[in-house]
């Protein structure tokens, strides 16, 4: 199974890098790896905004924010930044190898 | 039936106050078969959170379930792609943006009207006169059934809830449920031509615009009514009661040290208005030494998970400043409550602040009994307030 490296900058500023299998979403990857602050209440059905991340470094352009994600991001806590995304909408694709996400 | 250890309850006691039993179950048998309910209960927060997402095992599709039989198969009783497609279709009616730009103003108008009418009386029943009405008016707007009265909205909602819980098969309860779904269908018939002419953001209209089959449209409206009336009603009244019995918590909100939204989220954790969601086991499965067999009935006990001492410190305490991010009051997983944003707005931005602002000197004026474990809230709540002497 192919994997990519995903790094989270945790709430206390430390970094945690893990190998994530391609194909799944990055909210689930965060839950599987016990990343504090990523709750993912709605299981990725775009209804809760508790999977909010700030993209610090992206190895390639991310897919555009869809209108539903955009709407939900407005409700994210803490307030959204230009680099904010919902991690349940980001799929671990080979081109995202090396992505760095900050837990806001 | 699953191989989970058996835990016996006294249904009456459990209905009155399920929390002591749930606490024991969490400690002694977190996955337990309760013969009186004919179901295996998951009571720990993390077990619910993990397993609710395993839809291929704990399925929402329950063709023989009372809800499907009585109300039609709505999106809460579908899984996977079929569920997501309908969920996407209704999103425009309940999205945070629509709530803010369309519904909020209507919530405010109707709540103000109710409070203005009641204020001179100096007393009311918070459940029957205020919470029911505020909740019913909001639901009329969101569903698009503006041709219904709020009293009828409450009646049909209750009639369907009772019908879905009618495991004993009482013919009278069933007949009343049919009468209620019939009423909804007639109101839908009345609104459809108007909404075809002038589409709006209501749930009826957006589903028609998305071209969903009429059968699904009707079933989803019924779902919204059965699930959209009692929760805001129970939380509005329940949270008012909680604030009046916890004056130090009310002071935190009044002094701006906490928000009404925090109070709302904490109340929904503390006394979850939806305490349970049922599932059907789709295939043999083993978890924590318990084997589930196909067709087993499983209850995900949200109300218990929200008092799990492993997830919340001192969970029995109501504390508006608590971090509630682990709460599963709106569910966990793909069936996460679609009305979450509407309810937050209705309750935390409109109803609670307006009630406390417009009824100065609000005080309890009698006993406030609570009931229920699948749905839980105050049954009645006499209150008084100071009238303005002119
Ligand atoms: S997990 Fe709920 S919006 Fe991403």
Short mmCIF file of C-alpha atoms and ligand atoms in Angstrom, two decimals:
data_model
loop_
_atom_site.label_atom_id
_atom_site.label_comp_id
_atom_site.label_asym_id
_atom_site.label_seq_id
_atom_site.Cartn_x
_atom_site.Cartn_y
_atom_site.Cartn_z
CA UNK A 1 0.00 0.00 0.00
CA UNK A 2 1.35 3.37 -1.00
CA UNK A 3 1.79 5.96 1.75
CA UNK A 4 2.56 9.65 1.95
CA UNK A 5 4.12 11.62 4.75
CA UNK A 6 1.79 13.97 6.62
CA UNK A 7 2.98 16.30 9.35
CA UNK A 8 0.77 17.94 11.95
CA UNK A 9 1.95 20.88 13.99
CA UNK A 10 0.23 20.19 17.28
CA UNK A 11 -1.38 22.69 19.62
CA UNK A 12 1.78 22.88 21.73
CA UNK A 13 3.90 23.60 18.66
CA UNK A 14 5.55 20.21 18.34
CA UNK A 15 5.49 18.36 15.04
CA UNK A 16 4.29 14.87 14.41
CA UNK A 17 4.93 13.15 11.09
CA UNK A 18 3.28 9.90 10.11
CA UNK A 19 3.00 7.75 7.02
CA UNK A 20 -0.59 7.85 5.81
CA UNK A 21 -2.02 5.39 3.33
CA UNK A 22 -3.18 7.03 0.15
CA UNK A 23 -6.87 7.17 -0.65
CA UNK A 24 -8.30 8.07 2.76
CA UNK A 25 -9.01 11.54 4.06
CA UNK A 26 -6.73 13.49 6.37
CA UNK A 27 -9.33 13.90 9.15
CA UNK A 28 -9.47 10.12 9.53
CA UNK A 29 -5.67 9.99 9.40
CA UNK A 30 -5.56 12.49 12.27
CA UNK A 31 -8.01 10.43 14.35
CA UNK A 32 -6.10 7.22 13.63
CA UNK A 33 -2.94 8.88 14.89
CA UNK A 34 -4.44 10.57 17.93
CA UNK A 35 -3.86 14.13 16.79
CA UNK A 36 -5.26 16.25 19.61
CA UNK A 37 -7.68 18.96 18.55
CA UNK A 38 -9.00 17.19 15.45
CA UNK A 39 -12.37 15.80 16.49
CA UNK A 40 -14.10 14.90 13.22
CA UNK A 41 -17.51 14.63 14.83
CA UNK A 42 -19.51 14.12 11.67
CA UNK A 43 -17.24 11.48 10.23
CA UNK A 44 -16.52 13.57 7.17
CA UNK A 45 -20.08 14.27 6.09
CA UNK A 46 -19.33 17.99 5.98
CA UNK A 47 -21.59 18.92 8.83
CA UNK A 48 -19.50 19.75 11.87
CA UNK A 49 -16.34 21.74 11.00
CA UNK A 50 -14.46 20.02 13.84
CA UNK A 51 -11.75 18.80 11.48
CA UNK A 52 -10.41 22.30 10.81
CA UNK A 53 -6.72 22.52 9.88
CA UNK A 54 -4.49 25.28 8.59
CA UNK A 55 -2.33 24.22 5.67
CA UNK A 56 1.20 25.39 6.47
CA UNK A 57 3.03 23.77 3.55
CA UNK A 58 1.55 22.08 0.54
CA UNK A 59 3.83 20.30 -1.93
CA UNK A 60 1.39 21.05 -4.74
CA UNK A 61 -1.79 23.02 -5.28
CA UNK A 62 -4.67 21.69 -3.19
CA UNK A 63 -8.03 20.96 -4.73
CA UNK A 64 -10.28 24.00 -4.70
CA UNK A 65 -12.64 24.61 -1.80
CA UNK A 66 -16.12 23.42 -2.80
CA UNK A 67 -19.08 25.67 -1.90
CA UNK A 68 -20.29 23.35 0.88
CA UNK A 69 -16.84 23.19 2.44
CA UNK A 70 -16.58 26.95 2.14
CA UNK A 71 -19.89 27.43 3.92
CA UNK A 72 -18.89 25.06 6.71
CA UNK A 73 -15.45 26.64 7.09
CA UNK A 74 -17.14 29.89 8.08
CA UNK A 75 -18.31 28.10 11.21
CA UNK A 76 -14.92 26.65 12.08
CA UNK A 77 -13.36 27.28 15.48
CA UNK A 78 -11.11 29.14 15.87
CA UNK A 79 -11.90 31.53 13.06
CA UNK A 80 -10.83 30.48 9.57
CA UNK A 81 -7.66 31.77 7.95
CA UNK A 82 -6.93 32.01 4.24
CA UNK A 83 -5.11 28.66 4.49
CA UNK A 84 -7.88 26.95 6.45
CA UNK A 85 -9.34 23.68 5.20
CA UNK A 86 -11.56 20.94 6.50
CA UNK A 87 -9.27 17.95 6.68
CA UNK A 88 -12.09 15.52 5.94
CA UNK A 89 -12.21 17.02 2.46
CA UNK A 90 -8.49 16.52 1.80
CA UNK A 91 -7.67 13.13 0.33
CA UNK A 92 -4.22 11.67 0.88
CA UNK A 93 -3.02 11.70 -2.73
CA UNK A 94 0.59 11.07 -3.82
CA UNK A 95 0.97 14.71 -4.85
CA UNK A 96 0.36 15.78 -1.23
CA UNK A 97 3.36 13.82 0.02
CA UNK A 98 5.06 16.04 2.60
CA UNK A 99 2.03 18.21 3.42
CA UNK A 100 2.21 20.10 6.73
CA UNK A 101 -1.04 20.86 8.59
CA UNK A 102 -1.35 22.96 11.71
CA UNK A 103 -4.00 22.19 14.32
CA UNK A 104 -5.51 25.63 14.90
CA UNK B 1 -29.18 -11.54 20.22
CA UNK B 2 -25.58 -10.59 20.99
CA UNK B 3 -23.40 -12.37 23.52
CA UNK B 4 -23.06 -9.22 25.62
CA UNK B 5 -23.53 -9.58 29.36
CA UNK B 6 -27.12 -9.07 30.44
CA UNK B 7 -28.08 -5.95 32.34
CA UNK B 8 -31.62 -5.69 33.67
CA UNK B 9 -33.39 -2.40 34.06
CA UNK B 10 -36.68 -1.34 35.51
CA UNK B 11 -38.21 0.49 32.53
CA UNK B 12 -40.10 2.97 34.70
CA UNK B 13 -37.07 3.95 36.74
CA UNK B 14 -34.97 4.10 33.58
CA UNK B 15 -37.47 6.42 31.96
CA UNK B 16 -37.51 8.72 34.96
CA UNK B 17 -33.75 8.89 35.34
CA UNK B 18 -31.52 6.67 33.21
CA UNK B 19 -28.23 8.12 34.42
CA UNK B 20 -27.54 5.89 37.45
CA UNK B 21 -28.08 2.73 35.37
CA UNK B 22 -26.03 4.08 32.51
CA UNK B 23 -23.21 4.90 34.87
CA UNK B 24 -23.19 1.34 36.16
CA UNK B 25 -23.29 -0.05 32.65
CA UNK B 26 -20.32 2.09 31.61
CA UNK B 27 -18.36 0.75 34.57
CA UNK B 28 -19.48 -2.87 34.65
CA UNK B 29 -20.84 -3.78 31.23
CA UNK B 30 -20.14 -1.06 28.67
CA UNK B 31 -21.65 -3.27 25.98
CA UNK B 32 -24.71 -4.84 27.56
CA UNK B 33 -27.82 -6.66 26.45
CA UNK B 34 -30.88 -5.16 28.09
CA UNK B 35 -33.75 -7.67 27.84
CA UNK B 36 -36.40 -5.07 28.72
CA UNK B 37 -35.40 -3.11 25.63
CA UNK B 38 -34.56 -6.09 23.45
CA UNK B 39 -31.33 -4.42 22.41
CA UNK B 40 -27.61 -4.35 23.01
CA UNK B 41 -26.53 -0.98 24.36
CA UNK B 42 -23.22 0.74 23.72
CA UNK B 43 -22.71 3.16 26.57
CA UNK B 44 -19.12 4.42 26.35
CA UNK B 45 -18.32 7.52 24.38
CA UNK B 46 -15.41 6.10 22.40
CA UNK B 47 -17.20 2.86 21.56
CA UNK B 48 -20.11 4.84 20.14
CA UNK B 49 -17.85 7.28 18.34
CA UNK B 50 -15.90 4.50 16.65
CA UNK B 51 -18.73 2.13 15.88
CA UNK B 52 -21.26 4.63 14.59
CA UNK B 53 -19.01 5.10 11.59
CA UNK B 54 -18.93 1.38 10.78
CA UNK B 55 -22.08 1.59 8.74
CA UNK B 56 -21.43 -1.72 6.99
CA UNK B 57 -21.89 -3.41 10.38
CA UNK B 58 -24.10 -1.08 12.40
CA UNK B 59 -26.50 -0.19 9.64
CA UNK B 60 -29.12 2.52 9.65
CA UNK B 61 -31.10 0.73 7.00
CA UNK B 62 -33.88 -0.90 9.03
CA UNK B 63 -36.59 -1.95 6.59
CA UNK B 64 -38.65 -3.60 9.32
CA UNK B 65 -38.08 -0.74 11.75
CA UNK B 66 -41.17 1.13 12.88
CA UNK B 67 -39.87 4.43 11.54
CA UNK B 68 -39.46 3.08 8.01
CA UNK B 69 -42.80 1.27 8.09
CA UNK B 70 -44.77 4.22 9.46
CA UNK B 71 -43.02 7.22 7.94
CA UNK B 72 -41.40 5.93 4.78
CA UNK B 73 -37.69 5.43 4.25
CA UNK B 74 -36.01 8.72 5.00
CA UNK B 75 -32.34 9.56 4.72
CA UNK B 76 -31.65 8.68 8.34
CA UNK B 77 -32.58 5.14 7.45
CA UNK B 78 -30.22 4.93 4.50
CA UNK B 79 -26.49 4.47 4.37
CA UNK B 80 -23.59 5.21 2.09
CA UNK B 81 -24.09 6.90 -1.25
CA UNK B 82 -27.91 6.88 -1.07
CA UNK B 83 -27.76 8.68 2.25
CA UNK B 84 -25.12 11.17 1.12
CA UNK B 85 -27.02 12.09 -2.04
CA UNK B 86 -30.13 13.06 -0.10
CA UNK B 87 -28.10 14.76 2.55
CA UNK B 88 -26.49 16.90 -0.10
CA UNK B 89 -29.92 17.70 -1.52
CA UNK B 90 -31.20 19.09 1.78
CA UNK B 91 -27.97 20.91 2.67
CA UNK B 92 -29.04 24.23 1.10
CA UNK B 93 -31.98 24.43 3.54
CA UNK B 94 -29.94 23.84 6.71
CA UNK B 95 -26.46 25.09 5.81
CA UNK B 96 -24.88 27.60 8.19
CA UNK B 97 -25.19 30.27 5.52
CA UNK B 98 -28.91 29.74 4.99
CA UNK B 99 -29.51 29.62 8.72
CA UNK B 100 -27.84 32.97 9.13
CA UNK B 101 -29.22 34.73 6.08
CA UNK B 102 -32.72 33.28 5.90
CA UNK B 103 -33.95 31.56 9.04
CA UNK B 104 -32.49 33.63 11.84
CA UNK B 105 -34.66 36.67 11.15
CA UNK B 106 -37.76 34.49 11.04
CA UNK B 107 -36.81 32.80 14.31
CA UNK B 108 -36.47 36.23 15.90
CA UNK B 109 -39.78 37.51 14.61
CA UNK B 110 -41.74 34.50 15.81
CA UNK B 111 -40.03 34.33 19.19
CA UNK B 112 -40.63 38.02 19.77
CA UNK B 113 -44.29 37.58 18.88
CA UNK B 114 -44.72 34.73 21.33
CA UNK B 115 -42.99 36.55 24.16
CA UNK B 116 -44.89 39.77 23.55
CA UNK B 117 -48.19 37.95 23.76
CA UNK B 118 -47.27 36.16 26.96
CA UNK B 119 -45.43 38.91 28.78
CA UNK B 120 -48.45 40.73 30.21
CA UNK B 121 -49.69 37.48 31.77
CA UNK B 122 -46.75 37.22 34.13
CA UNK B 123 -46.80 33.43 34.07
CA UNK B 124 -46.67 30.55 31.67
CA UNK B 125 -45.55 27.00 31.22
CA UNK B 126 -42.10 27.18 29.66
CA UNK B 127 -42.52 23.85 27.89
CA UNK B 128 -46.08 24.10 26.62
CA UNK B 129 -46.51 27.81 26.00
CA UNK B 130 -43.05 28.95 24.96
CA UNK B 131 -40.60 26.20 23.95
CA UNK B 132 -43.19 24.26 21.96
CA UNK B 133 -44.26 27.33 20.07
CA UNK B 134 -40.79 28.70 19.33
CA UNK B 135 -39.68 25.29 18.17
CA UNK B 136 -42.83 24.69 16.09
CA UNK B 137 -42.62 28.04 14.34
CA UNK B 138 -38.97 27.44 13.46
CA UNK B 139 -39.82 24.05 12.06
CA UNK B 140 -42.66 25.44 9.96
CA UNK B 141 -40.21 27.83 8.33
CA UNK B 142 -37.45 25.30 7.71
CA UNK B 143 -39.67 22.50 6.41
CA UNK B 144 -41.73 24.89 4.28
CA UNK B 145 -45.02 23.78 5.85
CA UNK B 146 -46.03 27.32 6.68
CA UNK B 147 -49.66 26.32 6.21
CA UNK B 148 -49.55 24.40 9.49
CA UNK B 149 -50.13 25.81 12.98
CA UNK B 150 -47.40 25.39 15.59
CA UNK B 151 -49.81 23.37 17.71
CA UNK B 152 -50.38 20.97 14.84
CA UNK B 153 -46.64 20.81 14.22
CA UNK B 154 -46.10 19.71 17.79
CA UNK B 155 -48.96 17.21 17.64
CA UNK B 156 -47.79 15.48 14.46
CA UNK B 157 -44.23 15.38 15.70
CA UNK B 158 -45.21 13.74 18.98
CA UNK B 159 -47.57 11.35 17.21
CA UNK B 160 -44.77 10.09 14.97
CA UNK B 161 -42.28 9.79 17.83
CA UNK B 162 -44.78 7.74 19.80
CA UNK B 163 -45.47 5.63 16.74
CA UNK B 164 -41.77 4.89 16.24
CA UNK B 165 -41.38 3.82 19.86
CA UNK B 166 -44.53 1.71 19.83
CA UNK B 167 -42.68 -1.58 20.19
CA UNK B 168 -45.66 -3.03 22.04
CA UNK B 169 -47.82 -2.46 18.95
CA UNK B 170 -50.62 -0.52 20.66
CA UNK B 171 -53.23 -0.05 17.87
CA UNK B 172 -54.32 3.34 19.21
CA UNK B 173 -50.80 4.73 19.08
CA UNK B 174 -50.39 3.37 15.58
CA UNK B 175 -53.66 4.90 14.42
CA UNK B 176 -52.64 8.27 15.82
CA UNK B 177 -49.31 8.04 14.03
CA UNK B 178 -51.10 7.37 10.72
CA UNK B 179 -53.35 10.33 11.37
CA UNK B 180 -50.27 12.51 11.93
CA UNK B 181 -48.42 11.40 8.80
CA UNK B 182 -51.70 11.92 6.90
CA UNK B 183 -51.88 15.48 8.16
CA UNK B 184 -48.30 16.14 7.06
CA UNK B 185 -49.01 14.74 3.61
CA UNK B 186 -52.04 17.01 3.23
CA UNK B 187 -49.98 20.02 4.24
CA UNK B 188 -47.27 18.98 1.77
CA UNK B 189 -49.95 18.68 -0.95
CA UNK B 190 -51.03 22.20 -0.11
CA UNK B 191 -47.55 23.69 -0.31
CA UNK B 192 -46.13 21.86 -3.33
CA UNK B 193 -47.90 23.89 -6.04
CA UNK B 194 -46.94 27.16 -4.34
CA UNK B 195 -43.30 26.14 -4.04
CA UNK B 196 -43.23 24.97 -7.63
CA UNK B 197 -44.26 28.52 -8.58
CA UNK B 198 -42.00 30.26 -6.08
CA UNK B 199 -39.11 28.13 -4.88
CA UNK B 200 -37.43 29.09 -1.64
CA UNK B 201 -34.85 27.74 0.83
CA UNK B 202 -37.24 25.48 2.70
CA UNK B 203 -36.53 21.79 2.91
CA UNK B 204 -39.59 20.94 0.88
CA UNK B 205 -38.57 23.33 -1.86
CA UNK B 206 -34.86 22.43 -2.07
CA UNK B 207 -35.70 18.75 -2.36
CA UNK B 208 -38.14 19.49 -5.15
CA UNK B 209 -35.50 21.63 -6.85
CA UNK B 210 -32.99 18.79 -6.54
CA UNK B 211 -35.49 16.48 -8.23
CA UNK B 212 -35.67 13.89 -5.45
CA UNK B 213 -38.43 11.32 -5.89
CA UNK B 214 -41.61 12.48 -4.16
CA UNK B 215 -41.58 9.47 -1.88
CA UNK B 216 -38.17 10.47 -0.52
CA UNK B 217 -39.18 14.13 -0.25
CA UNK B 218 -42.18 13.23 1.89
CA UNK B 219 -40.23 10.80 4.07
CA UNK B 220 -37.50 13.37 4.70
CA UNK B 221 -40.02 16.04 5.70
CA UNK B 222 -41.51 13.59 8.17
CA UNK B 223 -38.07 12.81 9.52
CA UNK B 224 -37.34 16.49 9.95
CA UNK B 225 -40.58 17.00 11.84
CA UNK B 226 -40.18 13.95 14.05
CA UNK B 227 -36.63 14.99 14.82
CA UNK B 228 -36.86 18.75 14.67
CA UNK B 229 -39.56 19.63 17.14
CA UNK B 230 -38.87 17.91 20.43
CA UNK B 231 -35.11 18.51 20.61
CA UNK B 232 -35.15 22.29 20.39
CA UNK B 233 -38.28 22.29 22.56
CA UNK B 234 -36.62 20.13 25.22
CA UNK B 235 -33.38 22.08 25.11
CA UNK B 236 -35.00 25.52 25.26
CA UNK B 237 -37.06 24.63 28.31
CA UNK B 238 -34.39 22.40 29.82
CA UNK B 239 -31.69 25.03 29.50
CA UNK B 240 -33.91 27.72 31.02
CA UNK B 241 -34.51 25.39 33.97
CA UNK B 242 -30.80 24.63 34.25
CA UNK B 243 -29.86 28.29 34.26
CA UNK B 244 -32.46 29.11 36.89
CA UNK B 245 -31.25 26.29 39.11
CA UNK B 246 -27.56 27.14 38.52
CA UNK B 247 -27.52 30.90 39.05
CA UNK B 248 -23.73 31.04 39.13
CA UNK B 249 -23.68 29.61 35.60
CA UNK B 250 -26.28 32.10 34.45
CA UNK B 251 -24.13 34.86 35.93
CA UNK B 252 -21.18 33.70 33.82
CA UNK B 253 -23.25 34.16 30.68
CA UNK B 254 -24.75 37.45 31.84
CA UNK B 255 -21.31 38.82 32.67
CA UNK B 256 -20.02 37.84 29.26
CA UNK B 257 -17.61 35.27 30.70
CA UNK B 258 -19.32 32.53 28.73
CA UNK B 259 -21.62 32.53 25.73
CA UNK B 260 -25.10 31.17 25.24
CA UNK B 261 -23.61 28.85 22.65
CA UNK B 262 -21.35 27.34 25.31
CA UNK B 263 -24.34 26.97 27.60
CA UNK B 264 -26.25 25.26 24.80
CA UNK B 265 -23.46 22.83 23.92
CA UNK B 266 -22.90 21.98 27.57
CA UNK B 267 -26.60 21.40 28.20
CA UNK B 268 -26.82 19.11 25.14
CA UNK B 269 -23.92 17.14 26.58
CA UNK B 270 -25.29 17.08 30.13
CA UNK B 271 -28.88 16.15 29.31
CA UNK B 272 -28.75 15.05 25.70
CA UNK B 273 -32.15 15.67 24.11
CA UNK B 274 -31.55 12.64 21.89
CA UNK B 275 -30.20 10.01 24.20
CA UNK B 276 -30.19 7.13 21.76
CA UNK B 277 -30.00 6.16 18.12
CA UNK B 278 -30.86 2.62 16.97
CA UNK B 279 -28.91 0.46 14.54
CA UNK B 280 -29.39 -2.92 12.92
CA UNK B 281 -26.46 -5.32 12.79
CA UNK B 282 -25.88 -6.09 9.12
CA UNK B 283 -23.30 -8.82 9.51
CA UNK B 284 -21.61 -10.90 12.18
CA UNK B 285 -19.12 -8.85 14.12
CA UNK B 286 -17.01 -9.07 17.20
CA UNK B 287 -16.05 -6.17 19.43
CA UNK B 288 -14.48 -6.33 22.88
CA UNK B 289 -15.34 -9.97 23.32
CA UNK B 290 -18.98 -9.50 22.31
CA UNK B 291 -20.32 -11.17 19.18
CA UNK B 292 -23.10 -9.43 17.31
CA UNK B 293 -25.34 -11.45 15.03
CA UNK B 294 -27.12 -10.19 11.91
CA UNK B 295 -30.44 -8.45 12.69
CA UNK B 296 -29.44 -7.72 16.30
CA UNK B 297 -30.76 -4.41 17.54
CA UNK B 298 -28.11 -2.03 18.85
CA UNK B 299 -28.75 1.22 20.69
CA UNK B 300 -26.04 3.86 20.61
CA UNK B 301 -26.53 5.64 23.91
CA UNK B 302 -25.44 9.21 23.21
CA UNK B 303 -26.74 10.42 26.57
CA UNK B 304 -24.46 7.95 28.31
CA UNK B 305 -21.41 8.64 26.16
CA UNK B 306 -21.78 12.30 27.01
CA UNK B 307 -21.39 11.47 30.70
CA UNK B 308 -18.49 9.12 30.18
CA UNK B 309 -15.95 9.86 32.88
CA UNK B 310 -13.18 8.82 30.47
CA UNK B 311 -14.07 11.71 28.16
CA UNK B 312 -15.31 14.38 30.58
CA UNK B 313 -14.03 15.37 33.97
CA UNK B 314 -16.72 15.30 36.61
CA UNK B 315 -19.34 14.61 33.92
CA UNK B 316 -22.38 15.03 36.17
CA UNK B 317 -21.54 18.67 36.72
CA UNK B 318 -23.08 21.31 34.47
CA UNK B 319 -20.29 23.72 33.58
CA UNK B 320 -20.71 26.20 30.76
CA UNK B 321 -16.98 26.78 30.54
CA UNK B 322 -16.23 23.11 29.83
CA UNK B 323 -14.59 21.94 26.59
CA UNK B 324 -17.44 20.07 24.91
CA UNK B 325 -15.61 19.10 21.74
CA UNK B 326 -15.84 15.40 22.65
CA UNK B 327 -19.63 15.60 22.98
CA UNK B 328 -21.67 13.33 20.75
CA UNK B 329 -24.96 15.13 21.34
CA UNK B 330 -25.46 15.58 17.60
CA UNK B 331 -24.31 12.07 16.86
CA UNK B 332 -21.01 10.92 15.45
CA UNK B 333 -20.37 9.96 11.90
CA UNK B 334 -22.32 10.25 8.69
CA UNK B 335 -25.67 10.67 10.42
CA UNK B 336 -24.49 13.71 12.37
CA UNK B 337 -27.53 15.91 12.93
CA UNK B 338 -28.25 17.95 9.82
CA UNK B 339 -30.15 20.47 11.92
CA UNK B 340 -27.17 21.23 14.16
CA UNK B 341 -26.57 24.75 12.83
CA UNK B 342 -30.25 25.64 12.78
CA UNK B 343 -30.65 24.50 16.37
CA UNK B 344 -27.57 26.38 17.55
CA UNK B 345 -28.93 29.54 16.00
CA UNK B 346 -32.49 29.04 17.23
CA UNK B 347 -31.52 28.20 20.78
CA UNK B 348 -28.25 30.01 21.49
CA UNK B 349 -28.66 33.10 19.33
CA UNK B 350 -32.40 33.63 19.51
CA UNK B 351 -34.54 31.78 22.04
CA UNK B 352 -32.44 31.79 25.22
CA UNK B 353 -31.16 35.37 25.04
CA UNK B 354 -34.62 36.64 24.09
CA UNK B 355 -36.39 34.73 26.86
CA UNK B 356 -34.07 36.05 29.54
CA UNK B 357 -34.17 39.55 28.10
CA UNK B 358 -37.92 39.80 27.63
CA UNK B 359 -39.11 38.07 30.77
CA UNK B 360 -37.29 39.96 33.53
CA UNK B 361 -37.37 38.29 36.91
CA UNK B 362 -38.00 34.90 35.36
CA UNK B 363 -38.37 32.31 38.13
CA UNK B 364 -39.55 28.75 38.61
CA UNK B 365 -43.02 28.42 40.09
CA UNK B 366 -43.36 24.71 40.73
CA UNK B 367 -41.96 21.24 40.19
CA UNK B 368 -40.17 20.49 36.92
CA UNK B 369 -40.25 16.76 36.23
CA UNK B 370 -37.95 15.39 33.53
CA UNK B 371 -38.58 12.19 31.62
CA UNK B 372 -37.23 9.92 28.92
CA UNK B 373 -34.01 8.23 27.92
CA UNK B 374 -34.33 7.99 24.12
CA UNK B 375 -35.54 11.57 24.12
CA UNK B 376 -35.16 13.50 27.32
CA UNK B 377 -36.48 16.81 28.54
CA UNK B 378 -38.68 18.59 31.08
CA UNK B 379 -42.34 17.59 30.91
CA UNK B 380 -43.74 20.78 32.38
CA UNK B 381 -42.29 23.90 33.83
CA UNK B 382 -44.41 26.58 35.47
CA UNK B 383 -42.63 29.92 35.52
CA UNK B 384 -43.44 33.48 36.53
CA UNK B 385 -41.84 36.82 35.79
CA UNK B 386 -42.34 40.40 36.75
CA UNK B 387 -44.93 42.23 34.72
CA UNK B 388 -44.40 45.82 33.82
CA UNK B 389 -46.83 47.93 35.81
CA UNK B 390 -47.82 50.96 33.82
S1 LIG C 1 -15.38 15.88 9.95
FE1 LIG C 1 -17.18 17.07 10.07
S2 LIG C 1 -16.83 18.60 8.57
FE2 LIG C 1 -15.03 17.40 8.50
#
